[in-house]
Coordinates of C-alpha atoms in Angstrom, one line a residue:
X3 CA -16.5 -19.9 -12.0
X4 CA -14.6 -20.6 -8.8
X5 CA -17.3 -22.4 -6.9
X6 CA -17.5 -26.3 -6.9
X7 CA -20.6 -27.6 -8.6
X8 CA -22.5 -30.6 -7.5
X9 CA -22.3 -33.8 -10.3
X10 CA -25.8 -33.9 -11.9
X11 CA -27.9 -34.3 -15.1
X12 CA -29.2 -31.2 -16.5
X13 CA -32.8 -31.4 -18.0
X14 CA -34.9 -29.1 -20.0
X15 CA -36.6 -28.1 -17.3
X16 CA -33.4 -26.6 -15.4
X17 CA -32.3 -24.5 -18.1
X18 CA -36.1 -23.1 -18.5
X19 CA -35.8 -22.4 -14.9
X20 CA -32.4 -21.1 -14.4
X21 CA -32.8 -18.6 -17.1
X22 CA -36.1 -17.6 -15.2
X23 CA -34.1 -17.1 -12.1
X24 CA -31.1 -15.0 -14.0
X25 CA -34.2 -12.6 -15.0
X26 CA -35.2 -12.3 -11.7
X27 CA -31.5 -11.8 -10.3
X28 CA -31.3 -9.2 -13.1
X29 CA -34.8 -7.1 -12.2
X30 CA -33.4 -7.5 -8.7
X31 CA -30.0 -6.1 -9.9
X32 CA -31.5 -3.4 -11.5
X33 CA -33.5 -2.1 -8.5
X34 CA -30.4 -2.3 -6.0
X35 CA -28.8 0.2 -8.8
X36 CA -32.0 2.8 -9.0
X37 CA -31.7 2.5 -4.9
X38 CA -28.0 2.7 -4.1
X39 CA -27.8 -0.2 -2.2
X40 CA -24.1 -1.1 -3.2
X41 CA -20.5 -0.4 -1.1
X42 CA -19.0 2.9 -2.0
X43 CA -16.0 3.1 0.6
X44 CA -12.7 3.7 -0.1
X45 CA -11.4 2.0 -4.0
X46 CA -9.7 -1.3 -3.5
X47 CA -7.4 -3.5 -5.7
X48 CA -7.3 -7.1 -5.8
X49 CA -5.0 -9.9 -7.3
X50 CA -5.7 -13.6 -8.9
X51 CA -2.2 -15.3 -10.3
X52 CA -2.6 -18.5 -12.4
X53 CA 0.6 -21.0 -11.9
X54 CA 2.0 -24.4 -13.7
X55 CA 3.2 -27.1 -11.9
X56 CA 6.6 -28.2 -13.4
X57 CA 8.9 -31.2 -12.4
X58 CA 12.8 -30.9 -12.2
X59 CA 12.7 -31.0 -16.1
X60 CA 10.7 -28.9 -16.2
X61 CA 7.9 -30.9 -18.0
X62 CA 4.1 -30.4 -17.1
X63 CA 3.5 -32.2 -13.3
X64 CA 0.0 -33.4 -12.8
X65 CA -0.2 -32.8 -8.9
X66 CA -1.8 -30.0 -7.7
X67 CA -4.1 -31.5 -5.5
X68 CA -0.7 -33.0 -3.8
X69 CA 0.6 -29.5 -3.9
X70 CA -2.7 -27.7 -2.7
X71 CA -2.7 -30.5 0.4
X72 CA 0.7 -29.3 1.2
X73 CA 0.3 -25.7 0.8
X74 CA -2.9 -26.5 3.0
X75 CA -4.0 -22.9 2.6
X76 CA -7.4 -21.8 1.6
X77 CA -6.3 -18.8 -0.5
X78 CA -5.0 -21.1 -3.1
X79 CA -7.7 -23.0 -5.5
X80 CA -7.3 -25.7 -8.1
X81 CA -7.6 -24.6 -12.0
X82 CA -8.8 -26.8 -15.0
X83 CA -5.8 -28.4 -15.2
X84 CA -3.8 -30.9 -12.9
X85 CA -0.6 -28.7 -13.6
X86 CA -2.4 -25.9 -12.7
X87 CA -3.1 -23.7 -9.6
X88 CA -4.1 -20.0 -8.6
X89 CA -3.8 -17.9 -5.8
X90 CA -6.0 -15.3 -4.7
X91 CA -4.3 -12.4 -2.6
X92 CA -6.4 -10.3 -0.5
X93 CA -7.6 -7.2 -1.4
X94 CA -6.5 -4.0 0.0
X95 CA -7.1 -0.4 -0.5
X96 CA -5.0 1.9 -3.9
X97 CA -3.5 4.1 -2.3
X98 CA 0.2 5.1 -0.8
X99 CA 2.6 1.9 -0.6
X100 CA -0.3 -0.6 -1.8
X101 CA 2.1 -2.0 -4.4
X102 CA 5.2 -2.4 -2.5
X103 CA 2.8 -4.0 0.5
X104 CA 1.6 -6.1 -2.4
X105 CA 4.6 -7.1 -3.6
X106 CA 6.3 -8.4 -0.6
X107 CA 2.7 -9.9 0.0
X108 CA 2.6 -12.5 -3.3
X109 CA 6.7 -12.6 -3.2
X110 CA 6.3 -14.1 0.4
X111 CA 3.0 -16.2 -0.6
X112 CA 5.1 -17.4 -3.5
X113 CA 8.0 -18.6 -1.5
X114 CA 6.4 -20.7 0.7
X115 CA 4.1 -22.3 -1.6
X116 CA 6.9 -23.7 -3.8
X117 CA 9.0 -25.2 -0.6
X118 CA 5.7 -26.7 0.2
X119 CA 5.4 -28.0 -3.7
X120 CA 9.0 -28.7 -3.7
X121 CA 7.7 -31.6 -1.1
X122 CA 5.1 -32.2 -3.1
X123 CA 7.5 -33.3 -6.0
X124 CA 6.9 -30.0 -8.2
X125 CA 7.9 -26.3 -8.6
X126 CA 5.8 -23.1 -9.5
X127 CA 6.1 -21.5 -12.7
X128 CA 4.8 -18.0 -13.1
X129 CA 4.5 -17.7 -17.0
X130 CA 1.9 -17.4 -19.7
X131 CA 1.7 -21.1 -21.5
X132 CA 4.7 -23.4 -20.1
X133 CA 6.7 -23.6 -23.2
X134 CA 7.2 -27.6 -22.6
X135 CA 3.1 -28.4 -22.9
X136 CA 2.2 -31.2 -25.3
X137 CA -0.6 -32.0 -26.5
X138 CA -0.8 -35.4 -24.9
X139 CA -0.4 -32.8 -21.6
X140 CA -3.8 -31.6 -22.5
X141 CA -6.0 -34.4 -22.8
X142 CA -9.3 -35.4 -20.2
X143 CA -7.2 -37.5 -18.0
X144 CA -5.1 -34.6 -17.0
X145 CA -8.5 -32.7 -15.8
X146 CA -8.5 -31.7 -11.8
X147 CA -10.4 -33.9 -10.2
X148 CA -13.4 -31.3 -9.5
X149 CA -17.2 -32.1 -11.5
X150 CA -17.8 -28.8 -12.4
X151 CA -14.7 -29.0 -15.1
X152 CA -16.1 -32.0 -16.1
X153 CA -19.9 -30.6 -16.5
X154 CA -18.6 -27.5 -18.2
X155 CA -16.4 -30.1 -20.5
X156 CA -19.7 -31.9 -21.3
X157 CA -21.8 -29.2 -21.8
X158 CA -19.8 -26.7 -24.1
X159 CA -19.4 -30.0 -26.4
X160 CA -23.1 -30.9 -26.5
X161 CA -23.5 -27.3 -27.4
X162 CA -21.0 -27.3 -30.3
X163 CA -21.8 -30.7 -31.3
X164 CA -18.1 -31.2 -32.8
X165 CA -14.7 -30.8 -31.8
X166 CA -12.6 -27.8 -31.4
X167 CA -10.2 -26.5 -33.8
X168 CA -7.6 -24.5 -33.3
X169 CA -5.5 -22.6 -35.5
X170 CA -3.0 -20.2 -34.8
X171 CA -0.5 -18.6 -37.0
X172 CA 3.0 -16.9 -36.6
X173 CA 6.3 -17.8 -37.5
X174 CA 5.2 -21.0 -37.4
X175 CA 1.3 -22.9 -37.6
X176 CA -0.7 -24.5 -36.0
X177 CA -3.4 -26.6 -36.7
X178 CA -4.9 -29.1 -34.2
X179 CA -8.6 -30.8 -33.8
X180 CA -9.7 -31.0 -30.2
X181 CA -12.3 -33.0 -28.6
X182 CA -12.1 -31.3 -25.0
X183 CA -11.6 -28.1 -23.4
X184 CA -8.7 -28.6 -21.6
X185 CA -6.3 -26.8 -24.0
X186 CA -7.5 -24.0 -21.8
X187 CA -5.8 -24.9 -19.3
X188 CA -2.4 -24.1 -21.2
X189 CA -3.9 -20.4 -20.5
X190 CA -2.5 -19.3 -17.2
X191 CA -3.2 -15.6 -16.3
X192 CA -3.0 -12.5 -14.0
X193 CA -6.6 -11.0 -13.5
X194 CA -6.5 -7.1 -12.0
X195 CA -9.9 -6.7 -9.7
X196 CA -10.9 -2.9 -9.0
X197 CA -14.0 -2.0 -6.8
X198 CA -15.8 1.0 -8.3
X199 CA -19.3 2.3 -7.5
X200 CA -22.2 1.4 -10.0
X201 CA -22.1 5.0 -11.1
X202 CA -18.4 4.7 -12.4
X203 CA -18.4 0.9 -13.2
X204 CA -19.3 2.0 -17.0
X205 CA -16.5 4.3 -17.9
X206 CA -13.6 2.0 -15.7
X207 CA -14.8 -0.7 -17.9
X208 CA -14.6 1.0 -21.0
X209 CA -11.3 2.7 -20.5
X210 CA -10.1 -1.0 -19.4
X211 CA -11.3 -1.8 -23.0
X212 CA -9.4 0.9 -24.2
X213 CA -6.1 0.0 -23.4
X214 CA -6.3 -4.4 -23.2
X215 CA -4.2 -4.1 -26.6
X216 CA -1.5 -2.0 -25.5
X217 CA -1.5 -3.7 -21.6
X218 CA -0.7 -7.4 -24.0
X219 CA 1.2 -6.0 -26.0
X220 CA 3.4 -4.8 -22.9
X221 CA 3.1 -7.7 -21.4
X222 CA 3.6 -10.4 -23.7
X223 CA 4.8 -13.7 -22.2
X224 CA 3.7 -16.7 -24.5
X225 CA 5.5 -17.0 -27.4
X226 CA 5.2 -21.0 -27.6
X227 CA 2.3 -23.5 -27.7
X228 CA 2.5 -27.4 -28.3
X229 CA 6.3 -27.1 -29.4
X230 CA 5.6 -24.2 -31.7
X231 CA 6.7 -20.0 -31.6
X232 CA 3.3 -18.3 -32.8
X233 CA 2.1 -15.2 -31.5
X234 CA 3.7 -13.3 -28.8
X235 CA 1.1 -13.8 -26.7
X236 CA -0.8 -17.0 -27.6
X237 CA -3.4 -17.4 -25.1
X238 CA -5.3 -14.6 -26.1
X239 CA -6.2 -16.9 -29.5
X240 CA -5.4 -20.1 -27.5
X241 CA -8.3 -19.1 -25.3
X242 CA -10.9 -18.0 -27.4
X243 CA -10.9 -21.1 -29.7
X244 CA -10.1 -23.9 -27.1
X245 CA -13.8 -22.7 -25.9
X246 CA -15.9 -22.1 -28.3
X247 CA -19.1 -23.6 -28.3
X248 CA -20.2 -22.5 -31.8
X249 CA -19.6 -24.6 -35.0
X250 CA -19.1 -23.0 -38.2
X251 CA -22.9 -22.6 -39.1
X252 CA -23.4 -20.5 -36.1
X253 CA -20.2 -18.4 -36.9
X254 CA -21.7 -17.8 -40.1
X255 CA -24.4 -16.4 -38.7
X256 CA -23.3 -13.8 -36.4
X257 CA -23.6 -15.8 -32.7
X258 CA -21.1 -14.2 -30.5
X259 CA -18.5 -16.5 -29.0
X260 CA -18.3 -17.1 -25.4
X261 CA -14.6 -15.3 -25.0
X262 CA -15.2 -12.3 -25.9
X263 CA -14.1 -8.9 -26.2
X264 CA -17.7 -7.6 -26.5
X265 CA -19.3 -5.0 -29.4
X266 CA -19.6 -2.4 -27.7
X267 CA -18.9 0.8 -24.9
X268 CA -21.4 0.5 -22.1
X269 CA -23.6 3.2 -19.7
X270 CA -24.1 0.9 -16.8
X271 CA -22.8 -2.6 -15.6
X272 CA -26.4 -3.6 -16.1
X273 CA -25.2 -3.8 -19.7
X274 CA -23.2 -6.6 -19.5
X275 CA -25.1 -8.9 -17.0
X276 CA -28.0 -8.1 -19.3
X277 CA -25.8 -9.0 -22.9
X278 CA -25.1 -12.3 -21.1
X279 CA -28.9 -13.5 -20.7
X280 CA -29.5 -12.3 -24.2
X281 CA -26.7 -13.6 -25.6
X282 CA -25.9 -16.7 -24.4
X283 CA -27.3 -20.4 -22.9
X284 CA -26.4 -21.4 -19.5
X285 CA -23.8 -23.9 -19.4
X286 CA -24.1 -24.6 -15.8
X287 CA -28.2 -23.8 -15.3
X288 CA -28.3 -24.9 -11.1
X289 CA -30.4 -23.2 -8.9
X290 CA -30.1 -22.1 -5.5
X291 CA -32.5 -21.6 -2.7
X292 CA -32.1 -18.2 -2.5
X293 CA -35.3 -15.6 -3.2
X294 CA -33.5 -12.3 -4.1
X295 CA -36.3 -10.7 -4.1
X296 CA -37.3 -11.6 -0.6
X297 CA -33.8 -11.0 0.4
X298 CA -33.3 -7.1 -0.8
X299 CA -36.7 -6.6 1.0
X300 CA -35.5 -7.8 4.3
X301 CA -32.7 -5.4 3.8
X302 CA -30.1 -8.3 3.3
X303 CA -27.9 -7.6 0.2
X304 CA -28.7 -10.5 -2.2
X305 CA -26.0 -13.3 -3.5
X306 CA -27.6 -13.0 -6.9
X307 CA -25.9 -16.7 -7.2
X308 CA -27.6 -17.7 -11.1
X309 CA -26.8 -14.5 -12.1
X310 CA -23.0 -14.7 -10.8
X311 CA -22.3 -18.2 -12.4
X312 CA -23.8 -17.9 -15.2
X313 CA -21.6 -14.8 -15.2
X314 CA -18.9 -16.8 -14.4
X315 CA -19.9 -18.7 -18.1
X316 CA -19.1 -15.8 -20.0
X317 CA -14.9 -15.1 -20.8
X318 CA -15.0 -11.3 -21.2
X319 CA -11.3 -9.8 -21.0
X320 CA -12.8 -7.3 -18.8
X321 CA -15.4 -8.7 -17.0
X322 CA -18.1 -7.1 -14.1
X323 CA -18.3 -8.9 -11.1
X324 CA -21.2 -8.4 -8.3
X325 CA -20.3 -9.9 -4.7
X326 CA -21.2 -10.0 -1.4
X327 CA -18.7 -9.0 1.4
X328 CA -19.5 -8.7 5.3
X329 CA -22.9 -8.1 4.3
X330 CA -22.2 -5.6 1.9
X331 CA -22.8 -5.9 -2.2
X332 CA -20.2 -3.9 -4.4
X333 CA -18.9 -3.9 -8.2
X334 CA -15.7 -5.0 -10.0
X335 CA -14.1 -4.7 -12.8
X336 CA -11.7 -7.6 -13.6
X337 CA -8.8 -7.4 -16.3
X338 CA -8.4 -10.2 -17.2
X339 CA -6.2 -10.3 -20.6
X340 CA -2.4 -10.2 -19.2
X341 CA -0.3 -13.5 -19.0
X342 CA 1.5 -14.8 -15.7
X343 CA 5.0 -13.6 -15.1
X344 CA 7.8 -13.7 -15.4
X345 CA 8.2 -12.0 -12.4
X346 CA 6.1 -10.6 -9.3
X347 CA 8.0 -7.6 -9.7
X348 CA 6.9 -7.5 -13.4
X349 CA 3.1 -8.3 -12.0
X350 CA 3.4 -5.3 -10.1
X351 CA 4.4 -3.2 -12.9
X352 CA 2.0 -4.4 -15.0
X353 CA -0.6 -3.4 -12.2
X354 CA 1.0 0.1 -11.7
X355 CA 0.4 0.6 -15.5
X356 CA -3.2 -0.6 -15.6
X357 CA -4.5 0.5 -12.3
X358 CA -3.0 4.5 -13.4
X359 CA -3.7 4.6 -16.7
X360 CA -7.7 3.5 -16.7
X361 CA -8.3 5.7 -14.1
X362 CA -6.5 8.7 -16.0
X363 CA -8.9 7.4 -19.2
X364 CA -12.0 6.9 -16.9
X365 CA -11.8 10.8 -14.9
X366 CA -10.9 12.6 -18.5
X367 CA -12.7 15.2 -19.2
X368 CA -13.7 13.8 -23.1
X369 CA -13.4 10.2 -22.8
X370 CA -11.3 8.3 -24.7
X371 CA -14.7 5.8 -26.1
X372 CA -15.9 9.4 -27.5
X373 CA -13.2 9.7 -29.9
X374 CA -12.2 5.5 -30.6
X375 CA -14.7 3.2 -32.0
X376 CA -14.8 0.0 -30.3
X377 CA -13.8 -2.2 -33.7
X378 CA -10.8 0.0 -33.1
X379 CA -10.1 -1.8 -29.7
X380 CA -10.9 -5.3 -30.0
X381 CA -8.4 -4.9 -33.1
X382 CA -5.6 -3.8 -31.2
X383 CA -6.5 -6.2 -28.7
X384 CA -5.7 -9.0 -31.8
X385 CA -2.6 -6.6 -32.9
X386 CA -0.9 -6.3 -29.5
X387 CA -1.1 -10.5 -28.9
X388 CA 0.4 -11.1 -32.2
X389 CA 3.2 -8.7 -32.3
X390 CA 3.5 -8.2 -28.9
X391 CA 5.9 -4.8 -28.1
X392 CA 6.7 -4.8 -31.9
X393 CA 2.8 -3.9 -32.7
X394 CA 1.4 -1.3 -34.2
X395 CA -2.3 -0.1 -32.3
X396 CA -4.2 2.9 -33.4
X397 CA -5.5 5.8 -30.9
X398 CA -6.7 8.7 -31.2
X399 CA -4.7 11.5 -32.4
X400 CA -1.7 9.1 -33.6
X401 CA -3.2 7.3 -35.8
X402 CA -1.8 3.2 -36.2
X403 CA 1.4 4.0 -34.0
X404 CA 4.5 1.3 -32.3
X405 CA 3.1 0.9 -29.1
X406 CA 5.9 1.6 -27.5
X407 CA 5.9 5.1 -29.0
X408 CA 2.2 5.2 -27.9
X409 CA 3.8 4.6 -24.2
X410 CA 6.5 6.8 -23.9
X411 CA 4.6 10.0 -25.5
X412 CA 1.2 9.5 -24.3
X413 CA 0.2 7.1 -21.4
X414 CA 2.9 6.3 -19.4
X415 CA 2.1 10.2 -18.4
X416 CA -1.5 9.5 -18.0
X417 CA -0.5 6.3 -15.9
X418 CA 1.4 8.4 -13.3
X419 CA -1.4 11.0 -13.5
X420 CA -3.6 8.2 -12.8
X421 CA -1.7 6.8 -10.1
X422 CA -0.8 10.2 -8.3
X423 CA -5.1 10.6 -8.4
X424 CA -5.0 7.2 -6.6
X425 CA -2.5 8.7 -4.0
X426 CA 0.2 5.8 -4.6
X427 CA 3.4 7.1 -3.2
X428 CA 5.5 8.6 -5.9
X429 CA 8.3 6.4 -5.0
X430 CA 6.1 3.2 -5.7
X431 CA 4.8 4.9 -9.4
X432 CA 8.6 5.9 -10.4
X433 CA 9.9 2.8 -9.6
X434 CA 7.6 0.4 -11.5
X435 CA 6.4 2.7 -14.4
X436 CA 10.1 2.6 -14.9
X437 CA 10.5 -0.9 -15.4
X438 CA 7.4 -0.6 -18.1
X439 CA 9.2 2.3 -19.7
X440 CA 12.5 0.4 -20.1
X441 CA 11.0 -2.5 -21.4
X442 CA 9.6 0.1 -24.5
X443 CA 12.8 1.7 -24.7
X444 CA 14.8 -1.9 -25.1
X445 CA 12.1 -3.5 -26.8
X446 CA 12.0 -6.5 -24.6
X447 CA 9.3 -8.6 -22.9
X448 CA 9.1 -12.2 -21.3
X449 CA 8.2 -13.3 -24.9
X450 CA 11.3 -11.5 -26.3
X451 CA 13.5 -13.3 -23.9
X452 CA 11.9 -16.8 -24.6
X453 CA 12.1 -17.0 -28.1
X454 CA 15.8 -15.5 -28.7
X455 CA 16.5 -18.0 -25.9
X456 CA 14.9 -20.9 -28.0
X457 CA 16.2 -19.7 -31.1
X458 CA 20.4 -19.9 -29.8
X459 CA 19.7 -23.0 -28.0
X460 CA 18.1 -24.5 -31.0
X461 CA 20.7 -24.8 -33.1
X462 CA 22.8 -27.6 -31.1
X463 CA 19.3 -28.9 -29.7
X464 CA 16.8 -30.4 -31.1
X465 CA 13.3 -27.4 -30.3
X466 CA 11.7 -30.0 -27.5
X467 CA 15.2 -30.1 -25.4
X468 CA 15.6 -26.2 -26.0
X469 CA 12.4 -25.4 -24.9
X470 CA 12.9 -27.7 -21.7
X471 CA 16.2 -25.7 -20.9
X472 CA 14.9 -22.3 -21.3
X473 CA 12.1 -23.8 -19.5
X474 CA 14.8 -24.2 -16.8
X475 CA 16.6 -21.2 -17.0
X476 CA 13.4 -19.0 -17.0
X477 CA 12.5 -20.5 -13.5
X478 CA 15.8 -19.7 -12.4
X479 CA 15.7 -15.6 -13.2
X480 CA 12.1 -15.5 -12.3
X481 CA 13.1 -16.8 -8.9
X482 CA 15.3 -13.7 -8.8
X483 CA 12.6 -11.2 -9.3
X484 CA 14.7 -9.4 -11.7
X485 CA 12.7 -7.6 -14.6
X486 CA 12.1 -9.8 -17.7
X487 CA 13.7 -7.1 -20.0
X488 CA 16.9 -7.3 -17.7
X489 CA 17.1 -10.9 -18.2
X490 CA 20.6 -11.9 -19.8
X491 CA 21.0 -15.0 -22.5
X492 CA 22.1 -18.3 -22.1

């Protein structure tokens, strides 16, 4: 979804067409994996991080495309929203000192993007959902100025045919009526990317399913939405209903929703590209000139561009990706289920966690999808956004079990296993598994801190001015790159 789209009408004719073309992408697909034609070198990590724009209130600022012209740099993108952007740090290989090269990497980035948004009239916020959002935040005029938002606006309405509804439920409710998708854009997010040949993409994936509850629940940064404390981690729901394209008929009947977590463990990535032809209409059906068949036998590694977007259409937590790089085709797997924040060097933990524990889940000897159904998963997927690091998840073995208690006996170990079979420096793995471990052993996440924040301040305040000076204060400690479970009261 990160490539501009031309403004056009889309006709009957198109979508019989571009579905046509996804086939032909996906035949082409399938004989690049029978031939081994894809890039096996050496594993790589990558790195996406959503941010808000905020002004010095710390209310929503609708000018990233002042910000992005004085950033000027081509690594940074717009998102949905006008208080949104994303940055996209270059890949590099998993191994030794990747994290701390990473670190200083985004921490630099970081820096001199908000100076350069600080002359733009804004500030950076690294967080889930920016606890001042309103709904009057959210609305079509507050769209970036880009058409393919607005086509994807236009079409997932013509295919639902009514608006939106979202309802989410916590300590408190919500219940709204939408008629747009930019609610999503309250949804800003971390995505992991790990390059893994075809012949492994099926079990990465799968043990990236595996563990999406307990990485939320972990991770849980986005305790408030529209004014209101729900789950602990509210764009997991937030997401999934803000873009829906099915209306309650369809529900009824079984259609599968365009977020999804999926229905089951796979063999091959050729599972998932094929699930999204079967599954789902194009949103965005435009064609390019490229013959991929011609192209593979010229020996040229097609772009597979239908395929890709359409792709790009389809809101898995853990989703494949096929590119093109100097030539060169290759697979990813991209996690995409943790929130933004509250600090890099909480990112980085979070990425020391994933990146060791699905490869200690993916190389075991009796996988972990052997012995877990997959219902089992996507439930503690739901469990671990709700609760956050109060949930309960189930695995194999324990039974339902704290998640934290899950961590500290069984895969924090794996995760240093897993990151030791990387070859990360053991200095890098103790130091950032640590902060994960002490956030289980204090019981504290971004979330945490954000809503016992609220709460104190919330007696002398009215919510909407306590939610604007947390809103403060959290920009202030996140700026410090101290952990989020270090983070003292107001």
């Amino acid at each position: 979804m990160g490539r501009d789209v031309p403004a056009i009408t889309v006709s009957q004719q198109d979508r019989r067409a571009y579905r046509e073309k996804v086939r032909v992408c996906l035949d082409v697909l399938a004989r690049m994996l029978r031939e081994s034609r894809f890039d096996n070198e050496a594993p790589r990590l990558g790195l996406e991080i959503e941010l808000d724009l905020v002004d010095e209130a710390g209310l929503p600022s609708m000018r990233n495309a002042q910000v992005l012209a004085a950033i000027s740099d081509p690594s940074w993108a717009s998102e949905l929203g006008q208080f949104n952007v994303e940055i996209n740090v270059p890949p590099r290989e998993l191994t030794g000192d990747a994290f701390t090269q990473l670190e200083a990497t985004v921490r630099a980035i970081l820096n001199h993007a908000d100076k350069r948004a600080l002359e733009a009239g804004a500030r950076l916020v690294m967080v889930g959902i920016l606890p001042t959002l309103r709904p009057n935040d959210v609305t079509d005029k507050a769209m970036s100025d880009n058409p393919r938002y607005r086509m994807l606006n236009e079409q997932m309405f013509a295919a639902r045919g009514e608006e939106m509804q979202i309802c989410i439920e916590g300590p408190e409710r919500l219940l709204t009526h939408v008629d747009t998708i930019m609610p999503e854009a309250a949804c800003t997010s971390v995505q992991f990317h790990l390059q893994v040949s075809p012949e492994a993409f099926g079990s990465y994936w799968n043990a990236a399913q595996a563990v999406a509850g307990v990485q939320v629940a972990l991770a849980a940064n986005s305790p408030f939405l529209f004014g209101k404390e729900l789950w602990r981690e509210n764009r997991i729901a937030l997401f999934e209903q803000a873009t829906d394209t099915r209306p309650q008929e369809l529900k009824a009947q079984g259609v599968r929703p365009r977020v999804w977590f999926g229905e089951r463990w796979i063999t091959s990535v050729f599972d998932l590209f094929e699930e999204n032809l079967r599954y789902f209409p194009a949103l965005l059906p435009l064609r390019e000139d490229e013959d991929p068949v011609a192209a593979l036998d010229c020996g040229t590694a097609p772009l597979l561009s239908e395929m890709t977007l359409h792709n790009g259409t389809v809101y898995r937590w853990n989703r494949p990706v096929y590119a093109v790089e100097d030539g060169l085709p290759h697979l990813r797997v991209e996690n995409r289920v943790l929130p933004a924040g509250p600090t890099v060097v909480d990112v980085m933990a979070n990425a020391a966690f994933y990146y060791g524990v699905v490869r200690a889940l993916a190389e075991a000897e009796r996988p972990i999808w052997t012995r877990m159904s997959f219902s089992a998963a996507a439930e503690n997927l739901a469990n671990g956004a709700r609760s956050g690091i109060d949930a309960r998840v189930y695995w194999p073995g324990l039974g339902q079990v704290p998640v934290t208690e899950l961590m500290l006996r069984r895969l924090l170990p794996m995760a240093w296993e897993g990151l030791s079979q990387w070859g990360v420096d053991s200095a890098d793995a103790e130091r950032l598994l640590g902060i994960v471990e002490q956030r289980c052993l204090t019981g504290r996440t971004g979330a945490t801190w954000q809503a016992e924040t609220v709460h104190a301040l919330n007696g002398p305040l009215d919510r909407r001015t306590a939610l604007q000076r947390m809103t403060q204060a959290y920009i202030e400690r996140m700026a410090g790159n101290e952990p989020g479970h270090c983070w003292p009261a107001l």
